[in-house]
Amino acid sequence: AGRTVFVQSGCGGCHALKAANAAGIIGPDLDVTRPPIAKVVDRVTNGKGAMPAFKGKLTDQQIQDVAAYIASVA
């Protein structure tokens, strides 16, 4: 479910993540930064800098799913 959210939400347009075949260069390379789940949840929910907030665009479950996915594969 988390990979689907990552792909459908366009995360790979900005972020690199090998497991999702994503090579974005605008945001942090998730394979390098390897963020913990809590940080991903915060950033996806609230945004920061160039990162837009997805609160209201994604459900809480989708945010949890994408965070768990990123933390498990990065």
mmCIF file with all atom_site columns, N, CA and C in Angstrom:
data_model
loop_
_atom_site.group_PDB
_atom_site.id
_atom_site.type_symbol
_atom_site.label_atom_id
_atom_site.label_alt_id
_atom_site.label_comp_id
_atom_site.label_asym_id
_atom_site.label_entity_id
_atom_site.label_seq_id
_atom_site.pdbx_PDB_ins_code
_atom_site.Cartn_x
_atom_site.Cartn_y
_atom_site.Cartn_z
_atom_site.occupancy
_atom_site.B_iso_or_equiv
_atom_site.pdbx_formal_charge
_atom_site.auth_seq_id
_atom_site.auth_comp_id
_atom_site.auth_asym_id
_atom_site.auth_atom_id
_atom_site.pdbx_PDB_model_num
ATOM 1   N N  . ALA A 1 1  ? 0.826  -1.206 0.000  1.00 0.00 ? 1  ALA A N  1
ATOM 2   C CA . ALA A 1 1  ? 0.000  0.000  0.000  1.00 0.00 ? 1  ALA A CA 1
ATOM 3   C C  . ALA A 1 1  ? 0.864  1.261  0.000  1.00 0.00 ? 1  ALA A C  1
ATOM 4   N N  . GLY A 1 2  ? 1.963  1.246  0.750  1.00 0.00 ? 2  GLY A N  1
ATOM 5   C CA . GLY A 1 2  ? 2.824  2.410  0.834  1.00 0.00 ? 2  GLY A CA 1
ATOM 6   C C  . GLY A 1 2  ? 3.514  2.728  -0.477 1.00 0.00 ? 2  GLY A C  1
ATOM 7   N N  . ARG A 1 3  ? 3.927  1.698  -1.211 1.00 0.00 ? 3  ARG A N  1
ATOM 8   C CA . ARG A 1 3  ? 4.563  1.917  -2.513 1.00 0.00 ? 3  ARG A CA 1
ATOM 9   C C  . ARG A 1 3  ? 3.560  2.561  -3.464 1.00 0.00 ? 3  ARG A C  1
ATOM 10  N N  . THR A 1 4  ? 2.331  2.101  -3.426 1.00 0.00 ? 4  THR A N  1
ATOM 11  C CA . THR A 1 4  ? 1.281  2.671  -4.272 1.00 0.00 ? 4  THR A CA 1
ATOM 12  C C  . THR A 1 4  ? 1.080  4.151  -3.961 1.00 0.00 ? 4  THR A C  1
ATOM 13  N N  . VAL A 1 5  ? 1.020  4.494  -2.691 1.00 0.00 ? 5  VAL A N  1
ATOM 14  C CA . VAL A 1 5  ? 0.871  5.898  -2.300 1.00 0.00 ? 5  VAL A CA 1
ATOM 15  C C  . VAL A 1 5  ? 2.069  6.703  -2.797 1.00 0.00 ? 5  VAL A C  1
ATOM 16  N N  . PHE A 1 6  ? 3.268  6.189  -2.620 1.00 0.00 ? 6  PHE A N  1
ATOM 17  C CA . PHE A 1 6  ? 4.494  6.860  -3.063 1.00 0.00 ? 6  PHE A CA 1
ATOM 18  C C  . PHE A 1 6  ? 4.424  7.166  -4.554 1.00 0.00 ? 6  PHE A C  1
ATOM 19  N N  . VAL A 1 7  ? 4.065  6.173  -5.342 1.00 0.00 ? 7  VAL A N  1
ATOM 20  C CA . VAL A 1 7  ? 4.027  6.323  -6.797 1.00 0.00 ? 7  VAL A CA 1
ATOM 21  C C  . VAL A 1 7  ? 2.877  7.236  -7.226 1.00 0.00 ? 7  VAL A C  1
ATOM 22  N N  . GLN A 1 8  ? 1.681  6.980  -6.732 1.00 0.00 ? 8  GLN A N  1
ATOM 23  C CA . GLN A 1 8  ? 0.506  7.744  -7.162 1.00 0.00 ? 8  GLN A CA 1
ATOM 24  C C  . GLN A 1 8  ? 0.531  9.195  -6.699 1.00 0.00 ? 8  GLN A C  1
ATOM 25  N N  . SER A 1 9  ? 1.220  9.477  -5.612 1.00 0.00 ? 9  SER A N  1
ATOM 26  C CA . SER A 1 9  ? 1.286  10.847 -5.102 1.00 0.00 ? 9  SER A CA 1
ATOM 27  C C  . SER A 1 9  ? 2.424  11.644 -5.741 1.00 0.00 ? 9  SER A C  1
ATOM 28  N N  . GLY A 1 10 ? 3.200  10.995 -6.567 1.00 0.00 ? 10 GLY A N  1
ATOM 29  C CA . GLY A 1 10 ? 4.275  11.681 -7.272 1.00 0.00 ? 10 GLY A CA 1
ATOM 30  C C  . GLY A 1 10 ? 5.525  11.932 -6.450 1.00 0.00 ? 10 GLY A C  1
ATOM 31  N N  . CYS A 1 11 ? 5.709  11.199 -5.374 1.00 0.00 ? 11 CYS A N  1
ATOM 32  C CA . CYS A 1 11 ? 6.869  11.400 -4.496 1.00 0.00 ? 11 CYS A CA 1
ATOM 33  C C  . CYS A 1 11 ? 8.185  11.253 -5.253 1.00 0.00 ? 11 CYS A C  1
ATOM 34  N N  . GLY A 1 12 ? 8.213  10.341 -6.213 1.00 0.00 ? 12 GLY A N  1
ATOM 35  C CA . GLY A 1 12 ? 9.424  10.091 -6.978 1.00 0.00 ? 12 GLY A CA 1
ATOM 36  C C  . GLY A 1 12 ? 9.813  11.227 -7.906 1.00 0.00 ? 12 GLY A C  1
ATOM 37  N N  . GLY A 1 13 ? 8.923  12.185 -8.101 1.00 0.00 ? 13 GLY A N  1
ATOM 38  C CA . GLY A 1 13 ? 9.266  13.346 -8.899 1.00 0.00 ? 13 GLY A CA 1
ATOM 39  C C  . GLY A 1 13 ? 10.290 14.225 -8.207 1.00 0.00 ? 13 GLY A C  1
ATOM 40  N N  . CYS A 1 14 ? 10.344 14.120 -6.889 1.00 0.00 ? 14 CYS A N  1
ATOM 41  C CA . CYS A 1 14 ? 11.283 14.927 -6.103 1.00 0.00 ? 14 CYS A CA 1
ATOM 42  C C  . CYS A 1 14 ? 12.320 14.086 -5.363 1.00 0.00 ? 14 CYS A C  1
ATOM 43  N N  . HIS A 1 15 ? 11.937 12.881 -4.966 1.00 0.00 ? 15 HIS A N  1
ATOM 44  C CA . HIS A 1 15 ? 12.798 12.050 -4.125 1.00 0.00 ? 15 HIS A CA 1
ATOM 45  C C  . HIS A 1 15 ? 13.310 10.816 -4.859 1.00 0.00 ? 15 HIS A C  1
ATOM 46  N N  . ALA A 1 16 ? 14.559 10.462 -4.600 1.00 0.00 ? 16 ALA A N  1
ATOM 47  C CA . ALA A 1 16 ? 15.111 9.199  -5.085 1.00 0.00 ? 16 ALA A CA 1
ATOM 48  C C  . ALA A 1 16 ? 14.788 8.113  -4.059 1.00 0.00 ? 16 ALA A C  1
ATOM 49  N N  . LEU A 1 17 ? 14.364 6.970  -4.559 1.00 0.00 ? 17 LEU A N  1
ATOM 50  C CA . LEU A 1 17 ? 14.118 5.788  -3.730 1.00 0.00 ? 17 LEU A CA 1
ATOM 51  C C  . LEU A 1 17 ? 14.195 4.578  -4.660 1.00 0.00 ? 17 LEU A C  1
ATOM 52  N N  . LYS A 1 18 ? 15.295 3.837  -4.564 1.00 0.00 ? 18 LYS A N  1
ATOM 53  C CA . LYS A 1 18 ? 15.543 2.727  -5.482 1.00 0.00 ? 18 LYS A CA 1
ATOM 54  C C  . LYS A 1 18 ? 14.403 1.725  -5.516 1.00 0.00 ? 18 LYS A C  1
ATOM 55  N N  . ALA A 1 19 ? 13.844 1.387  -4.364 1.00 0.00 ? 19 ALA A N  1
ATOM 56  C CA . ALA A 1 19 ? 12.789 0.377  -4.297 1.00 0.00 ? 19 ALA A CA 1
ATOM 57  C C  . ALA A 1 19 ? 11.550 0.761  -5.100 1.00 0.00 ? 19 ALA A C  1
ATOM 58  N N  . ALA A 1 20 ? 11.358 2.055  -5.323 1.00 0.00 ? 20 ALA A N  1
ATOM 59  C CA . ALA A 1 20 ? 10.214 2.535  -6.092 1.00 0.00 ? 20 ALA A CA 1
ATOM 60  C C  . ALA A 1 20 ? 10.628 2.990  -7.495 1.00 0.00 ? 20 ALA A C  1
ATOM 61  N N  . ASN A 1 21 ? 11.875 2.684  -7.879 1.00 0.00 ? 21 ASN A N  1
ATOM 62  C CA . ASN A 1 21 ? 12.409 3.119  -9.174 1.00 0.00 ? 21 ASN A CA 1
ATOM 63  C C  . ASN A 1 21 ? 12.285 4.622  -9.359 1.00 0.00 ? 21 ASN A C  1
ATOM 64  N N  . ALA A 1 22 ? 12.508 5.363  -8.280 1.00 0.00 ? 22 ALA A N  1
ATOM 65  C CA . ALA A 1 22 ? 12.383 6.816  -8.295 1.00 0.00 ? 22 ALA A CA 1
ATOM 66  C C  . ALA A 1 22 ? 13.769 7.452  -8.250 1.00 0.00 ? 22 ALA A C  1
ATOM 67  N N  . ALA A 1 23 ? 13.952 8.482  -9.074 1.00 0.00 ? 23 ALA A N  1
ATOM 68  C CA . ALA A 1 23 ? 15.262 9.119  -9.159 1.00 0.00 ? 23 ALA A CA 1
ATOM 69  C C  . ALA A 1 23 ? 15.170 10.645 -9.077 1.00 0.00 ? 23 ALA A C  1
ATOM 70  N N  . GLY A 1 24 ? 14.181 11.150 -8.334 1.00 0.00 ? 24 GLY A N  1
ATOM 71  C CA . GLY A 1 24 ? 14.042 12.595 -8.194 1.00 0.00 ? 24 GLY A CA 1
ATOM 72  C C  . GLY A 1 24 ? 15.261 13.214 -7.534 1.00 0.00 ? 24 GLY A C  1
ATOM 73  N N  . ILE A 1 25 ? 15.528 14.477 -7.878 1.00 0.00 ? 25 ILE A N  1
ATOM 74  C CA . ILE A 1 25 ? 16.714 15.152 -7.339 1.00 0.00 ? 25 ILE A CA 1
ATOM 75  C C  . ILE A 1 25 ? 16.385 16.456 -6.615 1.00 0.00 ? 25 ILE A C  1
ATOM 76  N N  . ILE A 1 26 ? 15.122 16.800 -6.521 1.00 0.00 ? 26 ILE A N  1
ATOM 77  C CA . ILE A 1 26 ? 14.741 18.056 -5.862 1.00 0.00 ? 26 ILE A CA 1
ATOM 78  C C  . ILE A 1 26 ? 14.794 17.909 -4.337 1.00 0.00 ? 26 ILE A C  1
ATOM 79  N N  . GLY A 1 27 ? 14.208 16.829 -3.832 1.00 0.00 ? 27 GLY A N  1
ATOM 80  C CA . GLY A 1 27 ? 14.178 16.584 -2.390 1.00 0.00 ? 27 GLY A CA 1
ATOM 81  C C  . GLY A 1 27 ? 15.279 15.639 -1.981 1.00 0.00 ? 27 GLY A C  1
ATOM 82  N N  . PRO A 1 28 ? 15.362 15.348 -0.698 1.00 0.00 ? 28 PRO A N  1
ATOM 83  C CA . PRO A 1 28 ? 16.394 14.432 -0.211 1.00 0.00 ? 28 PRO A CA 1
ATOM 84  C C  . PRO A 1 28 ? 16.301 13.044 -0.868 1.00 0.00 ? 28 PRO A C  1
ATOM 85  N N  . ASP A 1 29 ? 17.451 12.436 -1.068 1.00 0.00 ? 29 ASP A N  1
ATOM 86  C CA . ASP A 1 29 ? 17.540 11.064 -1.547 1.00 0.00 ? 29 ASP A CA 1
ATOM 87  C C  . ASP A 1 29 ? 17.203 10.182 -0.346 1.00 0.00 ? 29 ASP A C  1
ATOM 88  N N  . LEU A 1 30 ? 16.072 9.520  -0.390 1.00 0.00 ? 30 LEU A N  1
ATOM 89  C CA . LEU A 1 30 ? 15.603 8.747  0.765  1.00 0.00 ? 30 LEU A CA 1
ATOM 90  C C  . LEU A 1 30 ? 16.468 7.526  1.051  1.00 0.00 ? 30 LEU A C  1
ATOM 91  N N  . ASP A 1 31 ? 17.165 7.030  0.028  1.00 0.00 ? 31 ASP A N  1
ATOM 92  C CA . ASP A 1 31 ? 18.088 5.912  0.249  1.00 0.00 ? 31 ASP A CA 1
ATOM 93  C C  . ASP A 1 31 ? 19.314 6.354  1.047  1.00 0.00 ? 31 ASP A C  1
ATOM 94  N N  . VAL A 1 32 ? 19.654 7.619  0.968  1.00 0.00 ? 32 VAL A N  1
ATOM 95  C CA . VAL A 1 32 ? 20.800 8.158  1.696  1.00 0.00 ? 32 VAL A CA 1
ATOM 96  C C  . VAL A 1 32 ? 20.383 8.629  3.090  1.00 0.00 ? 32 VAL A C  1
ATOM 97  N N  . THR A 1 33 ? 19.285 9.381  3.163  1.00 0.00 ? 33 THR A N  1
ATOM 98  C CA . THR A 1 33 ? 18.870 9.952  4.454  1.00 0.00 ? 33 THR A CA 1
ATOM 99  C C  . THR A 1 33 ? 18.214 8.924  5.367  1.00 0.00 ? 33 THR A C  1
ATOM 100 N N  . ARG A 1 34 ? 17.595 7.898  4.783  1.00 0.00 ? 34 ARG A N  1
ATOM 101 C CA . ARG A 1 34 ? 16.943 6.824  5.544  1.00 0.00 ? 34 ARG A CA 1
ATOM 102 C C  . ARG A 1 34 ? 16.148 7.362  6.746  1.00 0.00 ? 34 ARG A C  1
ATOM 103 N N  . PRO A 1 35 ? 15.147 8.181  6.485  1.00 0.00 ? 35 PRO A N  1
ATOM 104 C CA . PRO A 1 35 ? 14.408 8.803  7.581  1.00 0.00 ? 35 PRO A CA 1
ATOM 105 C C  . PRO A 1 35 ? 13.557 7.798  8.365  1.00 0.00 ? 35 PRO A C  1
ATOM 106 N N  . PRO A 1 36 ? 13.446 8.023  9.675  1.00 0.00 ? 36 PRO A N  1
ATOM 107 C CA . PRO A 1 36 ? 12.574 7.159  10.486 1.00 0.00 ? 36 PRO A CA 1
ATOM 108 C C  . PRO A 1 36 ? 11.103 7.457  10.187 1.00 0.00 ? 36 PRO A C  1
ATOM 109 N N  . ILE A 1 37 ? 10.252 6.515  10.533 1.00 0.00 ? 37 ILE A N  1
ATOM 110 C CA . ILE A 1 37 ? 8.817  6.644  10.255 1.00 0.00 ? 37 ILE A CA 1
ATOM 111 C C  . ILE A 1 37 ? 8.259  7.958  10.786 1.00 0.00 ? 37 ILE A C  1
ATOM 112 N N  . ALA A 1 38 ? 8.579  8.314  12.015 1.00 0.00 ? 38 ALA A N  1
ATOM 113 C CA . ALA A 1 38 ? 8.005  9.523  12.620 1.00 0.00 ? 38 ALA A CA 1
ATOM 114 C C  . ALA A 1 38 ? 8.351  10.776 11.812 1.00 0.00 ? 38 ALA A C  1
ATOM 115 N N  . LYS A 1 39 ? 9.553  10.838 11.290 1.00 0.00 ? 39 LYS A N  1
ATOM 116 C CA . LYS A 1 39 ? 9.960  12.011 10.502 1.00 0.00 ? 39 LYS A CA 1
ATOM 117 C C  . LYS A 1 39 ? 9.209  12.053 9.184  1.00 0.00 ? 39 LYS A C  1
ATOM 118 N N  . VAL A 1 40 ? 9.040  10.903 8.543  1.00 0.00 ? 40 VAL A N  1
ATOM 119 C CA . VAL A 1 40 ? 8.295  10.853 7.283  1.00 0.00 ? 40 VAL A CA 1
ATOM 120 C C  . VAL A 1 40 ? 6.850  11.267 7.518  1.00 0.00 ? 40 VAL A C  1
ATOM 121 N N  . VAL A 1 41 ? 6.239  10.749 8.567  1.00 0.00 ? 41 VAL A N  1
ATOM 122 C CA . VAL A 1 41 ? 4.853  11.120 8.884  1.00 0.00 ? 41 VAL A CA 1
ATOM 123 C C  . VAL A 1 41 ? 4.741  12.633 9.061  1.00 0.00 ? 41 VAL A C  1
ATOM 124 N N  . ASP A 1 42 ? 5.669  13.225 9.812  1.00 0.00 ? 42 ASP A N  1
ATOM 125 C CA . ASP A 1 42 ? 5.641  14.667 10.035 1.00 0.00 ? 42 ASP A CA 1
ATOM 126 C C  . ASP A 1 42 ? 5.794  15.434 8.734  1.00 0.00 ? 42 ASP A C  1
ATOM 127 N N  . ARG A 1 43 ? 6.774  15.079 7.911  1.00 0.00 ? 43 ARG A N  1
ATOM 128 C CA . ARG A 1 43 ? 7.037  15.814 6.670  1.00 0.00 ? 43 ARG A CA 1
ATOM 129 C C  . ARG A 1 43 ? 5.891  15.660 5.667  1.00 0.00 ? 43 ARG A C  1
ATOM 130 N N  . VAL A 1 44 ? 5.369  14.452 5.535  1.00 0.00 ? 44 VAL A N  1
ATOM 131 C CA . VAL A 1 44 ? 4.273  14.232 4.593  1.00 0.00 ? 44 VAL A CA 1
ATOM 132 C C  . VAL A 1 44 ? 3.014  14.965 5.079  1.00 0.00 ? 44 VAL A C  1
ATOM 133 N N  . THR A 1 45 ? 2.772  14.929 6.368  1.00 0.00 ? 45 THR A N  1
ATOM 134 C CA . THR A 1 45 ? 1.591  15.582 6.924  1.00 0.00 ? 45 THR A CA 1
ATOM 135 C C  . THR A 1 45 ? 1.691  17.096 6.856  1.00 0.00 ? 45 THR A C  1
ATOM 136 N N  . ASN A 1 46 ? 2.789  17.651 7.324  1.00 0.00 ? 46 ASN A N  1
ATOM 137 C CA . ASN A 1 46 ? 2.919  19.096 7.511  1.00 0.00 ? 46 ASN A CA 1
ATOM 138 C C  . ASN A 1 46 ? 3.770  19.814 6.468  1.00 0.00 ? 46 ASN A C  1
ATOM 139 N N  . GLY A 1 47 ? 4.551  19.067 5.704  1.00 0.00 ? 47 GLY A N  1
ATOM 140 C CA . GLY A 1 47 ? 5.461  19.691 4.751  1.00 0.00 ? 47 GLY A CA 1
ATOM 141 C C  . GLY A 1 47 ? 6.593  20.415 5.454  1.00 0.00 ? 47 GLY A C  1
ATOM 142 N N  . LYS A 1 48 ? 7.545  20.910 4.678  1.00 0.00 ? 48 LYS A N  1
ATOM 143 C CA . LYS A 1 48 ? 8.647  21.721 5.206  1.00 0.00 ? 48 LYS A CA 1
ATOM 144 C C  . LYS A 1 48 ? 9.455  22.221 4.024  1.00 0.00 ? 48 LYS A C  1
ATOM 145 N N  . GLY A 1 49 ? 9.737  23.510 3.990  1.00 0.00 ? 49 GLY A N  1
ATOM 146 C CA . GLY A 1 49 ? 10.479 24.076 2.877  1.00 0.00 ? 49 GLY A CA 1
ATOM 147 C C  . GLY A 1 49 ? 9.725  23.855 1.579  1.00 0.00 ? 49 GLY A C  1
ATOM 148 N N  . ALA A 1 50 ? 10.385 23.262 0.605  1.00 0.00 ? 50 ALA A N  1
ATOM 149 C CA . ALA A 1 50 ? 9.761  22.997 -0.694 1.00 0.00 ? 50 ALA A CA 1
ATOM 150 C C  . ALA A 1 50 ? 8.795  21.812 -0.657 1.00 0.00 ? 50 ALA A C  1
ATOM 151 N N  . MET A 1 51 ? 8.861  21.041 0.406  1.00 0.00 ? 51 MET A N  1
ATOM 152 C CA . MET A 1 51 ? 7.982  19.869 0.543  1.00 0.00 ? 51 MET A CA 1
ATOM 153 C C  . MET A 1 51 ? 6.584  20.322 0.921  1.00 0.00 ? 51 MET A C  1
ATOM 154 N N  . PRO A 1 52 ? 5.586  20.036 0.058  1.00 0.00 ? 52 PRO A N  1
ATOM 155 C CA . PRO A 1 52 ? 4.220  20.440 0.382  1.00 0.00 ? 52 PRO A CA 1
ATOM 156 C C  . PRO A 1 52 ? 3.604  19.526 1.443  1.00 0.00 ? 52 PRO A C  1
ATOM 157 N N  . ALA A 1 53 ? 2.643  20.058 2.165  1.00 0.00 ? 53 ALA A N  1
ATOM 158 C CA . ALA A 1 53 ? 1.886  19.262 3.136  1.00 0.00 ? 53 ALA A CA 1
ATOM 159 C C  . ALA A 1 53 ? 0.856  18.422 2.385  1.00 0.00 ? 53 ALA A C  1
ATOM 160 N N  . PHE A 1 54 ? 0.716  17.179 2.790  1.00 0.00 ? 54 PHE A N  1
ATOM 161 C CA . PHE A 1 54 ? -0.264 16.297 2.177  1.00 0.00 ? 54 PHE A CA 1
ATOM 162 C C  . PHE A 1 54 ? -1.461 16.046 3.094  1.00 0.00 ? 54 PHE A C  1
ATOM 163 N N  . LYS A 1 55 ? -1.493 16.730 4.235  1.00 0.00 ? 55 LYS A N  1
ATOM 164 C CA . LYS A 1 55 ? -2.648 16.626 5.129  1.00 0.00 ? 55 LYS A CA 1
ATOM 165 C C  . LYS A 1 55 ? -3.865 17.122 4.361  1.00 0.00 ? 55 LYS A C  1
ATOM 166 N N  . GLY A 1 56 ? -4.914 16.331 4.348  1.00 0.00 ? 56 GLY A N  1
ATOM 167 C CA . GLY A 1 56 ? -6.115 16.676 3.610  1.00 0.00 ? 56 GLY A CA 1
ATOM 168 C C  . GLY A 1 56 ? -6.092 16.172 2.178  1.00 0.00 ? 56 GLY A C  1
ATOM 169 N N  . LYS A 1 57 ? -4.916 15.834 1.661  1.00 0.00 ? 57 LYS A N  1
ATOM 170 C CA . LYS A 1 57 ? -4.796 15.259 0.318  1.00 0.00 ? 57 LYS A CA 1
ATOM 171 C C  . LYS A 1 57 ? -4.676 13.747 0.401  1.00 0.00 ? 57 LYS A C  1
ATOM 172 N N  . LEU A 1 58 ? -4.004 13.281 1.463  1.00 0.00 ? 58 LEU A N  1
ATOM 173 C CA . LEU A 1 58 ? -3.883 11.858 1.751  1.00 0.00 ? 58 LEU A CA 1
ATOM 174 C C  . LEU A 1 58 ? -4.574 11.583 3.079  1.00 0.00 ? 58 LEU A C  1
ATOM 175 N N  . THR A 1 59 ? -5.113 10.392 3.219  1.00 0.00 ? 59 THR A N  1
ATOM 176 C CA . THR A 1 59 ? -5.719 10.008 4.495  1.00 0.00 ? 59 THR A CA 1
ATOM 177 C C  . THR A 1 59 ? -4.609 9.733  5.508  1.00 0.00 ? 59 THR A C  1
ATOM 178 N N  . ASP A 1 60 ? -4.972 9.711  6.781  1.00 0.00 ? 60 ASP A N  1
ATOM 179 C CA . ASP A 1 60 ? -3.993 9.365  7.815  1.00 0.00 ? 60 ASP A CA 1
ATOM 180 C C  . ASP A 1 60 ? -3.403 7.982  7.546  1.00 0.00 ? 60 ASP A C  1
ATOM 181 N N  . GLN A 1 61 ? -4.235 7.057  7.070  1.00 0.00 ? 61 GLN A N  1
ATOM 182 C CA . GLN A 1 61 ? -3.758 5.702  6.781  1.00 0.00 ? 61 GLN A CA 1
ATOM 183 C C  . GLN A 1 61 ? -2.767 5.713  5.622  1.00 0.00 ? 61 GLN A C  1
ATOM 184 N N  . GLN A 1 62 ? -3.031 6.482  4.589  1.00 0.00 ? 62 GLN A N  1
ATOM 185 C CA . GLN A 1 62 ? -2.105 6.570  3.465  1.00 0.00 ? 62 GLN A CA 1
ATOM 186 C C  . GLN A 1 62 ? -0.756 7.156  3.905  1.00 0.00 ? 62 GLN A C  1
ATOM 187 N N  . ILE A 1 63 ? -0.805 8.145  4.778  1.00 0.00 ? 63 ILE A N  1
ATOM 188 C CA . ILE A 1 63 ? 0.432  8.744  5.286  1.00 0.00 ? 63 ILE A CA 1
ATOM 189 C C  . ILE A 1 63 ? 1.211  7.712  6.099  1.00 0.00 ? 63 ILE A C  1
ATOM 190 N N  . GLN A 1 64 ? 0.518  6.967  6.939  1.00 0.00 ? 64 GLN A N  1
ATOM 191 C CA . GLN A 1 64 ? 1.184  5.913  7.715  1.00 0.00 ? 64 GLN A CA 1
ATOM 192 C C  . GLN A 1 64 ? 1.764  4.850  6.790  1.00 0.00 ? 64 GLN A C  1
ATOM 193 N N  . ASP A 1 65 ? 1.017  4.493  5.760  1.00 0.00 ? 65 ASP A N  1
ATOM 194 C CA . ASP A 1 65 ? 1.474  3.461  4.816  1.00 0.00 ? 65 ASP A CA 1
ATOM 195 C C  . ASP A 1 65 ? 2.735  3.895  4.083  1.00 0.00 ? 65 ASP A C  1
ATOM 196 N N  . VAL A 1 66 ? 2.741  5.124  3.570  1.00 0.00 ? 66 VAL A N  1
ATOM 197 C CA . VAL A 1 66 ? 3.914  5.588  2.808  1.00 0.00 ? 66 VAL A CA 1
ATOM 198 C C  . VAL A 1 66 ? 5.110  5.748  3.732  1.00 0.00 ? 66 VAL A C  1
ATOM 199 N N  . ALA A 1 67 ? 4.883  6.191  4.962  1.00 0.00 ? 67 ALA A N  1
ATOM 200 C CA . ALA A 1 67 ? 5.981  6.338  5.927  1.00 0.00 ? 67 ALA A CA 1
ATOM 201 C C  . ALA A 1 67 ? 6.581  4.976  6.263  1.00 0.00 ? 67 ALA A C  1
ATOM 202 N N  . ALA A 1 68 ? 5.734  3.996  6.505  1.00 0.00 ? 68 ALA A N  1
ATOM 203 C CA . ALA A 1 68 ? 6.218  2.657  6.828  1.00 0.00 ? 68 ALA A CA 1
ATOM 204 C C  . ALA A 1 68 ? 6.980  2.069  5.636  1.00 0.00 ? 68 ALA A C  1
ATOM 205 N N  . TYR A 1 69 ? 6.489  2.312  4.443  1.00 0.00 ? 69 TYR A N  1
ATOM 206 C CA . TYR A 1 69 ? 7.164  1.810  3.239  1.00 0.00 ? 69 TYR A CA 1
ATOM 207 C C  . TYR A 1 69 ? 8.552  2.418  3.106  1.00 0.00 ? 69 TYR A C  1
ATOM 208 N N  . ILE A 1 70 ? 8.630  3.738  3.187  1.00 0.00 ? 70 ILE A N  1
ATOM 209 C CA . ILE A 1 70 ? 9.918  4.417  3.032  1.00 0.00 ? 70 ILE A CA 1
ATOM 210 C C  . ILE A 1 70 ? 10.907 3.942  4.099  1.00 0.00 ? 70 ILE A C  1
ATOM 211 N N  . ALA A 1 71 ? 10.445 3.866  5.337  1.00 0.00 ? 71 ALA A N  1
ATOM 212 C CA . ALA A 1 71 ? 11.335 3.443  6.425  1.00 0.00 ? 71 ALA A CA 1
ATOM 213 C C  . ALA A 1 71 ? 11.788 1.993  6.265  1.00 0.00 ? 71 ALA A C  1
ATOM 214 N N  . SER A 1 72 ? 10.968 1.164  5.631  1.00 0.00 ? 72 SER A N  1
ATOM 215 C CA . SER A 1 72 ? 11.328 -0.256 5.515  1.00 0.00 ? 72 SER A CA 1
ATOM 216 C C  . SER A 1 72 ? 12.234 -0.546 4.326  1.00 0.00 ? 72 SER A C  1
ATOM 217 N N  . VAL A 1 73 ? 12.214 0.304  3.298  1.00 0.00 ? 73 VAL A N  1
ATOM 218 C CA . VAL A 1 73 ? 13.010 0.009  2.096  1.00 0.00 ? 73 VAL A CA 1
ATOM 219 C C  . VAL A 1 73 ? 14.220 0.926  1.922  1.00 0.00 ? 73 VAL A C  1
ATOM 220 N N  . ALA A 1 74 ? 14.231 2.056  2.590  1.00 0.00 ? 74 ALA A N  1
ATOM 221 C CA . ALA A 1 74 ? 15.332 3.015  2.421  1.00 0.00 ? 74 ALA A CA 1
ATOM 222 C C  . ALA A 1 74 ? 16.530 2.593  3.235  1.00 0.00 ? 74 ALA A C  1
#
